[in-house]
């Protein structure tokens, strides 16, 4: 009975979202002035809590964890949020600044809101996302329902095969930290005029950032880590997408195709790449953003370029002699997964082998599921060999044995007896020329 109620709540919210989406799609000038009361609807708050709990995440500056809220009482917690929103007493807290290591050794800043703020942000997202989804362009893939990075890669693959020879590989400098609040809210108001919703968005944008026990004000940007931030970031860059669409730059006569995943984008064209670079730069300048000219490149498709963890390149096929497009894990992606494998094995030397496998397998499977559709067979073999090598070294050291250990512990021993994930078996697009890029 409880499960049936939960299903009904999700269905009810989905029906609500579908109605808003269709209404927006039917009228490209419609504005929504009464939305705030939907944010504190009981069903929407319950669905918002479900998503926040599913995504887990650390506590914010109040140190209140999801587990502590469950002990406190979820319904009581949601009732308090409903009361605060209904009576316009809700005030967000500052976000907690943490730093996440990047593959290049640098660190990426994240802003972690409190669990309470994450629930309210999710509720607002549930209400307003369908409105903006109706406006977003088909070539935008990042942080959107039923869209993925692999779809973006397949679209690039398609255009490279259709004859696009030039690539503008763009990089925005500190995008999430440089979005102008006033311009962003003006874009939101093109569709949402409910003053209470705008007030909530303003409060989150201006919420301070706590770092080293000090709170500093936030006058630019939307902190990475907030639930609402990816949607706001897409709303802002949709101005670039609309410009591209309205000027028919992807149509006949131009044939310049923009593919965007959040703040990462490429432009694929048959000729005149410098012209389309200038088109993009002028629009980005108008948005108050900055192209990183050191990292933004214009390359020929035969040189190859990296995007969303893949390297994409046009090369001549050994068999047919014709140029074909290949895509496979980039050097950075290979280095990253090897580093994670090594870390798991080194930190798990005190564990028995099944426990080490329990840590390795989800990581390997997740990585393989992302890259399996590309020309990745040889790359998967390389990672398989790297995993086996490091596991064997670990066992030799653990049991103080000399020699390489291949005879005593061949690869089949790890796969058949301990269930180690074999990546090469997960590759789904085994191309006849895939070995040329193996490493």
Coordinates of C-alpha atoms in Angstrom, one line a residue:
X1 CA 0.0 0.0 0.0
X2 CA 2.8 2.4 0.9
X3 CA 4.6 1.5 -2.3
X4 CA 1.4 2.2 -4.3
X5 CA 1.1 5.6 -2.6
X6 CA 4.7 6.5 -3.5
X7 CA 4.1 5.5 -7.1
X8 CA 0.9 7.7 -7.2
X9 CA 2.9 10.7 -5.8
X10 CA 5.5 10.4 -8.5
X11 CA 2.8 10.0 -11.2
X12 CA 1.0 13.0 -9.9
X13 CA 4.1 15.1 -10.0
X14 CA 5.0 13.9 -13.5
X15 CA 1.5 14.8 -14.8
X16 CA 1.9 18.2 -13.3
X17 CA 5.3 18.7 -15.0
X18 CA 3.9 17.4 -18.3
X19 CA 1.1 19.9 -18.3
X20 CA 3.4 22.8 -17.6
X21 CA 5.8 21.6 -20.4
X22 CA 3.0 21.3 -23.0
X23 CA 1.5 24.6 -22.0
X24 CA 4.9 26.3 -22.4
X25 CA 5.6 24.5 -25.7
X26 CA 2.3 25.7 -27.1
X27 CA 2.9 29.3 -26.4
X28 CA 6.4 30.7 -26.8
X29 CA 5.4 34.0 -25.1
X30 CA 3.6 32.6 -22.1
X31 CA 4.8 33.8 -18.7
X32 CA 4.0 32.0 -15.4
X33 CA 3.0 34.3 -12.6
X34 CA 1.6 31.9 -10.1
X35 CA 4.0 29.0 -9.3
X36 CA 5.1 29.6 -5.7
X37 CA 2.3 27.7 -4.1
X38 CA 3.2 24.6 -6.1
X39 CA 6.7 24.5 -4.5
X40 CA 5.3 23.7 -1.0
X41 CA 2.8 21.2 -2.2
X42 CA 3.1 18.0 0.0
X43 CA 3.6 15.7 -3.0
X44 CA 6.3 17.9 -4.5
X45 CA 8.2 18.2 -1.2
X46 CA 8.1 14.4 -0.8
X47 CA 9.4 13.8 -4.3
X48 CA 12.1 16.5 -3.6
X49 CA 13.1 14.7 -0.5
X50 CA 13.3 11.4 -2.4
X51 CA 15.8 12.9 -4.9
X52 CA 17.9 14.6 -2.2
X53 CA 18.1 11.3 -0.2
X54 CA 18.9 9.3 -3.4
X55 CA 21.8 11.6 -4.3
X56 CA 23.2 11.4 -0.8
X57 CA 25.8 14.1 -0.3
X58 CA 27.5 15.7 2.7
X59 CA 25.9 18.0 5.3
X60 CA 26.0 21.7 4.8
X61 CA 27.2 24.3 7.3
X62 CA 24.6 23.2 9.9
X63 CA 26.2 19.7 9.9
X64 CA 22.6 18.2 9.7
X65 CA 22.9 14.9 7.7
X66 CA 20.3 12.9 5.9
X67 CA 20.5 10.2 8.5
X68 CA 19.9 12.7 11.3
X69 CA 16.9 14.0 9.5
X70 CA 15.5 10.5 9.2
X71 CA 16.0 10.0 13.0
X72 CA 14.4 13.4 13.6
X73 CA 11.4 12.5 11.4
X74 CA 11.2 13.1 7.7
X75 CA 7.5 14.1 7.7
X76 CA 8.1 16.6 10.6
X77 CA 11.1 18.0 8.7
X78 CA 9.0 18.4 5.5
X79 CA 6.1 20.0 7.4
X80 CA 8.5 22.6 8.8
X81 CA 9.7 23.4 5.3
X82 CA 6.1 23.7 4.1
X83 CA 5.3 26.1 6.9
X84 CA 8.4 28.2 6.3
X85 CA 7.6 28.5 2.6
X86 CA 3.9 29.1 3.0
X87 CA 4.5 31.9 5.5
X88 CA 7.5 33.3 3.6
X89 CA 9.9 32.7 6.5
X90 CA 12.3 30.5 4.6
X91 CA 15.9 31.8 4.6
X92 CA 18.8 29.8 3.0
X93 CA 22.1 29.3 4.7
X94 CA 25.5 30.0 3.2
X95 CA 27.0 27.1 1.2
X96 CA 30.0 25.2 2.5
X97 CA 33.0 25.5 0.2
X98 CA 34.9 22.2 -0.4
X99 CA 37.5 21.3 -3.0
X100 CA 37.4 18.2 -5.2
X101 CA 40.6 17.0 -6.8
X102 CA 40.7 17.1 -10.6
X103 CA 42.6 14.7 -12.9
X104 CA 45.2 17.4 -13.7
X105 CA 46.1 17.8 -10.0
X106 CA 44.2 21.0 -9.5
X107 CA 41.1 21.3 -7.4
X108 CA 37.6 22.2 -8.3
X109 CA 35.5 24.2 -5.8
X110 CA 32.1 22.9 -4.8
X111 CA 29.5 24.7 -2.8
X112 CA 27.4 22.4 -0.6
X113 CA 24.0 23.7 0.6
X114 CA 22.3 22.4 3.7
X115 CA 20.0 19.4 3.3
X116 CA 17.0 21.7 3.9
X117 CA 18.2 24.1 1.2
X118 CA 18.7 21.1 -1.2
X119 CA 15.1 20.0 -0.7
X120 CA 13.7 23.5 -1.4
X121 CA 15.9 23.9 -4.4
X122 CA 14.8 20.5 -5.7
X123 CA 11.1 21.5 -5.2
X124 CA 11.7 24.7 -7.2
X125 CA 13.5 22.7 -9.9
X126 CA 10.6 20.3 -10.2
X127 CA 8.2 23.2 -10.7
X128 CA 10.2 25.4 -13.1
X129 CA 12.4 22.9 -15.0
X130 CA 9.6 21.9 -17.5
X131 CA 9.1 25.5 -18.4
X132 CA 12.7 26.0 -19.5
X133 CA 13.0 22.5 -20.9
X134 CA 10.3 23.6 -23.5
X135 CA 12.7 26.4 -24.6
X136 CA 16.0 24.5 -24.6
X137 CA 17.5 23.5 -27.9
X138 CA 18.0 20.0 -29.2
X139 CA 21.8 20.4 -29.3
X140 CA 22.1 21.1 -25.5
X141 CA 22.8 17.8 -23.6
X142 CA 24.1 18.6 -20.1
X143 CA 22.1 18.2 -16.9
X144 CA 18.8 17.7 -18.7
X145 CA 16.2 14.9 -18.4
X146 CA 16.7 12.0 -20.8
X147 CA 19.9 13.5 -22.2
X148 CA 23.4 12.4 -21.8
X149 CA 27.1 13.0 -22.6
X150 CA 27.1 9.9 -24.8
X151 CA 24.3 11.4 -26.9
X152 CA 26.4 14.5 -27.4
X153 CA 29.4 12.4 -28.5
X154 CA 27.2 10.5 -31.0
X155 CA 26.0 13.8 -32.5
X156 CA 29.5 15.0 -33.0
X157 CA 30.4 11.6 -34.5
X158 CA 27.5 12.1 -36.9
X159 CA 28.5 15.5 -38.1
X160 CA 32.1 14.5 -38.5
X161 CA 31.0 11.7 -40.7
X162 CA 28.7 14.0 -42.7
X163 CA 31.6 16.1 -43.8
X164 CA 32.4 18.6 -41.1
X165 CA 36.2 19.0 -41.2
X166 CA 36.9 21.8 -38.7
X167 CA 36.3 21.9 -34.9
X168 CA 36.2 24.9 -32.6
X169 CA 37.0 23.3 -29.2
X170 CA 35.8 26.0 -26.8
X171 CA 36.6 26.6 -23.1
X172 CA 34.7 29.1 -21.0
X173 CA 36.8 30.6 -18.2
X174 CA 35.3 29.9 -14.8
X175 CA 31.7 29.8 -16.2
X176 CA 29.8 28.8 -13.0
X177 CA 31.6 31.5 -11.0
X178 CA 31.1 34.3 -13.5
X179 CA 27.4 34.2 -14.4
X180 CA 26.0 37.8 -13.9
X181 CA 23.1 37.5 -11.5
X182 CA 21.1 40.4 -13.0
X183 CA 21.3 39.1 -16.6
X184 CA 20.5 35.6 -15.5
X185 CA 17.3 36.7 -13.6
X186 CA 16.2 38.7 -16.6
X187 CA 16.4 35.5 -18.7
X188 CA 14.4 33.7 -16.0
X189 CA 11.8 36.4 -16.1
X190 CA 11.2 35.9 -19.8
X191 CA 9.1 32.9 -18.6
X192 CA 8.7 33.1 -14.8
X193 CA 7.3 36.3 -13.4
X194 CA 6.2 34.9 -10.0
X195 CA 8.0 37.3 -7.6
X196 CA 8.3 34.7 -4.8
X197 CA 10.1 32.3 -7.1
X198 CA 12.4 35.1 -8.3
X199 CA 13.1 36.0 -4.7
X200 CA 14.1 32.4 -3.9
X201 CA 16.5 32.3 -6.8
X202 CA 18.0 35.6 -5.8
X203 CA 18.5 34.4 -2.2
X204 CA 20.3 31.3 -3.4
X205 CA 22.5 33.2 -5.9
X206 CA 23.4 35.7 -3.2
X207 CA 23.8 33.2 -0.3
X208 CA 27.3 33.5 1.2
X209 CA 30.1 31.0 0.8
X210 CA 31.6 29.6 4.0
X211 CA 35.3 28.8 3.9
X212 CA 37.7 28.5 6.8
X213 CA 34.8 29.4 9.2
X214 CA 34.3 32.7 7.4
X215 CA 31.3 33.7 5.2
X216 CA 31.9 35.9 2.2
X217 CA 29.3 37.4 0.0
X218 CA 28.6 36.1 -3.5
X219 CA 28.0 38.7 -6.2
X220 CA 28.7 36.6 -9.3
X221 CA 28.0 33.0 -10.4
X222 CA 26.0 30.1 -9.1
X223 CA 28.0 27.7 -6.9
X224 CA 28.7 24.3 -8.4
X225 CA 27.2 21.8 -6.0
X226 CA 23.8 23.4 -5.6
X227 CA 20.8 21.5 -7.0
X228 CA 19.4 24.5 -8.9
X229 CA 22.8 25.5 -10.3
X230 CA 22.9 23.3 -13.4
X231 CA 19.4 24.5 -14.5
X232 CA 20.3 28.1 -14.0
X233 CA 23.6 27.6 -15.9
X234 CA 21.6 26.0 -18.8
X235 CA 19.1 28.9 -18.8
X236 CA 21.9 31.4 -19.2
X237 CA 23.8 29.6 -22.0
X238 CA 20.5 28.9 -23.7
X239 CA 20.9 32.5 -24.9
X240 CA 23.9 31.3 -27.0
X241 CA 21.9 28.3 -28.2
X242 CA 19.0 30.5 -29.3
X243 CA 21.3 32.9 -31.1
X244 CA 22.7 29.9 -33.0
X245 CA 19.3 28.5 -33.8
X246 CA 17.6 31.9 -34.7
X247 CA 20.4 32.8 -37.1
X248 CA 20.2 29.4 -38.7
X249 CA 23.9 28.8 -38.4
X250 CA 23.5 25.1 -38.5
X251 CA 21.4 25.3 -41.7
X252 CA 22.3 25.1 -45.4
X253 CA 24.8 27.9 -46.3
X254 CA 26.5 27.8 -43.0
X255 CA 26.5 24.2 -41.9
X256 CA 28.1 25.1 -38.5
X257 CA 26.8 22.8 -35.7
X258 CA 26.9 23.7 -32.0
X259 CA 27.0 20.8 -29.5
X260 CA 26.9 21.9 -25.9
X261 CA 27.1 20.0 -22.6
X262 CA 26.7 22.6 -19.8
X263 CA 29.6 25.0 -20.2
X264 CA 31.6 22.7 -22.5
X265 CA 30.8 23.1 -26.2
X266 CA 32.2 22.5 -29.7
X267 CA 31.3 23.9 -33.0
X268 CA 31.7 21.7 -36.1
X269 CA 31.8 23.2 -39.6
X270 CA 32.9 22.4 -43.1
X271 CA 34.9 25.6 -43.6
X272 CA 35.5 29.1 -42.3
X273 CA 36.0 28.1 -38.7
X274 CA 37.4 31.5 -37.7
X275 CA 34.1 33.1 -38.8
X276 CA 32.1 30.9 -36.5
X277 CA 34.5 31.4 -33.7
X278 CA 33.9 35.1 -34.0
X279 CA 30.1 34.6 -34.0
X280 CA 30.4 32.5 -30.8
X281 CA 32.8 34.9 -29.2
X282 CA 30.7 38.0 -29.9
X283 CA 27.6 36.4 -28.3
X284 CA 29.7 35.1 -25.3
X285 CA 31.1 38.6 -24.8
X286 CA 27.6 40.0 -24.8
X287 CA 26.6 37.6 -22.1
X288 CA 29.4 38.9 -19.9
X289 CA 31.4 35.7 -20.1
X290 CA 34.9 35.0 -21.2
X291 CA 36.4 32.5 -23.7
X292 CA 39.6 31.1 -22.4
X293 CA 41.7 31.9 -25.5
X294 CA 44.6 29.8 -24.3
X295 CA 42.5 26.6 -24.1
X296 CA 40.1 27.4 -27.0
X297 CA 41.4 25.8 -30.2
X298 CA 40.5 25.6 -33.8
X299 CA 41.6 22.2 -35.1
X300 CA 41.2 20.1 -38.2
X301 CA 39.2 16.9 -37.5
X302 CA 42.2 14.8 -38.5
X303 CA 44.2 16.3 -35.6
X304 CA 41.7 15.1 -33.1
X305 CA 40.3 16.8 -30.0
X306 CA 39.0 15.8 -26.5
X307 CA 35.4 16.3 -25.4
X308 CA 33.6 14.9 -22.4
X309 CA 36.3 12.3 -21.7
X310 CA 36.6 11.1 -25.2
X311 CA 39.2 11.8 -28.0
X312 CA 37.5 12.1 -31.4
X313 CA 39.5 12.0 -34.6
X314 CA 39.1 11.4 -38.3
X315 CA 41.6 8.9 -39.7
X316 CA 42.0 6.8 -42.8
X317 CA 40.7 3.3 -42.4
X318 CA 43.4 0.6 -43.0
X319 CA 40.8 -1.6 -44.7
X320 CA 38.8 0.8 -46.9
X321 CA 41.3 3.6 -47.3
X322 CA 38.5 6.1 -46.6
X323 CA 38.4 8.6 -43.7
X324 CA 36.3 7.5 -40.8
X325 CA 35.6 9.0 -37.4
X326 CA 36.9 7.2 -34.3
X327 CA 36.2 8.0 -30.7
X328 CA 37.7 6.4 -27.6
X329 CA 38.8 7.3 -24.0
X330 CA 41.2 10.2 -23.9
X331 CA 44.6 10.0 -22.4
X332 CA 43.3 12.0 -19.4
X333 CA 40.5 9.5 -19.0
X334 CA 42.9 6.5 -19.2
X335 CA 45.2 8.2 -16.7
X336 CA 42.3 8.9 -14.3
X337 CA 40.9 5.4 -14.2
X338 CA 44.4 3.9 -13.8
X339 CA 45.0 6.3 -10.9
X340 CA 41.8 5.2 -9.2
X341 CA 42.6 1.5 -9.7
X342 CA 46.0 1.9 -8.2
X343 CA 44.6 3.9 -5.3
X344 CA 41.9 1.2 -4.5
X345 CA 44.5 -1.6 -4.7
X346 CA 47.1 0.2 -2.6
X347 CA 44.7 1.2 0.1
X348 CA 43.1 -2.2 0.1
X349 CA 46.3 -4.3 0.7
X350 CA 45.1 -5.2 4.2
X351 CA 41.8 -6.6 2.8
X352 CA 41.2 -10.0 1.4
X353 CA 40.8 -10.3 -2.4
X354 CA 37.0 -10.5 -2.6
X355 CA 36.8 -7.2 -0.6
X356 CA 39.2 -5.5 -3.0
X357 CA 37.0 -6.7 -5.9
X358 CA 34.0 -5.3 -4.2
X359 CA 35.6 -1.9 -4.4
X360 CA 37.1 -2.2 -7.8
X361 CA 34.1 -3.7 -9.7
X362 CA 31.6 -0.8 -9.4
X363 CA 34.2 1.7 -10.4
X364 CA 35.4 -0.4 -13.5
X365 CA 31.8 -1.2 -14.5
X366 CA 30.8 2.5 -14.3
X367 CA 33.8 3.6 -16.4
X368 CA 33.2 0.9 -19.0
X369 CA 29.5 1.6 -19.3
X370 CA 30.4 5.2 -20.2
X371 CA 33.1 4.3 -22.8
X372 CA 31.8 1.0 -24.1
X373 CA 30.1 2.4 -27.2
X374 CA 33.2 3.9 -28.7
X375 CA 36.2 2.3 -30.4
X376 CA 37.4 1.3 -27.0
X377 CA 38.3 -2.4 -27.2
X378 CA 42.1 -1.9 -27.1
X379 CA 41.7 0.7 -24.3
X380 CA 39.6 -1.8 -22.3
X381 CA 42.3 -4.5 -22.8
X382 CA 44.9 -2.0 -21.6
X383 CA 42.9 -1.3 -18.4
X384 CA 42.3 -5.1 -17.9
X385 CA 46.0 -5.7 -18.1
X386 CA 46.7 -2.8 -15.7
X387 CA 44.3 -4.1 -13.1
X388 CA 45.6 -7.7 -13.3
X389 CA 49.2 -6.5 -13.0
X390 CA 48.5 -4.4 -9.9
X391 CA 46.5 -7.1 -8.2
X392 CA 49.3 -9.6 -8.9
X393 CA 51.9 -7.2 -7.5
X394 CA 49.7 -6.7 -4.4
X395 CA 49.4 -10.5 -3.8
X396 CA 53.2 -11.1 -4.3
X397 CA 54.0 -8.4 -1.8
X398 CA 51.4 -9.5 0.7
X399 CA 52.6 -13.1 0.7
X400 CA 56.2 -12.1 0.3
X401 CA 56.8 -14.2 -2.8
X402 CA 59.3 -13.5 -5.6
X403 CA 58.7 -13.6 -9.3
X404 CA 55.9 -12.1 -11.3
X405 CA 53.2 -14.5 -10.3
X406 CA 51.5 -14.9 -13.7
X407 CA 51.6 -18.7 -13.6
X408 CA 50.1 -18.9 -10.1
X409 CA 47.6 -16.1 -10.6
X410 CA 46.7 -15.9 -14.4
X411 CA 43.9 -13.5 -15.5
X412 CA 41.3 -16.2 -15.6
X413 CA 41.9 -16.8 -11.9
X414 CA 40.7 -13.3 -11.0
X415 CA 37.8 -13.4 -13.5
X416 CA 36.4 -16.9 -12.9
X417 CA 37.0 -17.3 -9.1
X418 CA 36.7 -13.8 -7.8
X419 CA 34.3 -12.2 -10.3
X420 CA 36.6 -9.3 -11.4
X421 CA 34.9 -7.3 -14.1
X422 CA 36.5 -8.0 -17.5
X423 CA 36.2 -4.7 -19.5
X424 CA 37.0 -6.1 -22.9
X425 CA 33.8 -8.2 -22.7
X426 CA 31.8 -5.0 -22.2
X427 CA 32.9 -3.2 -25.3
X428 CA 30.0 -3.0 -27.7
X429 CA 31.5 -1.2 -30.7
X430 CA 34.5 -3.2 -31.8
X431 CA 35.7 -1.5 -34.9
X432 CA 38.1 -3.1 -37.4
X433 CA 40.6 -0.3 -36.9
X434 CA 40.2 0.0 -33.1
X435 CA 43.7 -1.3 -32.4
X436 CA 45.3 1.8 -33.9
X437 CA 44.6 3.8 -30.8
X438 CA 45.0 1.2 -28.1
X439 CA 47.4 1.9 -25.2

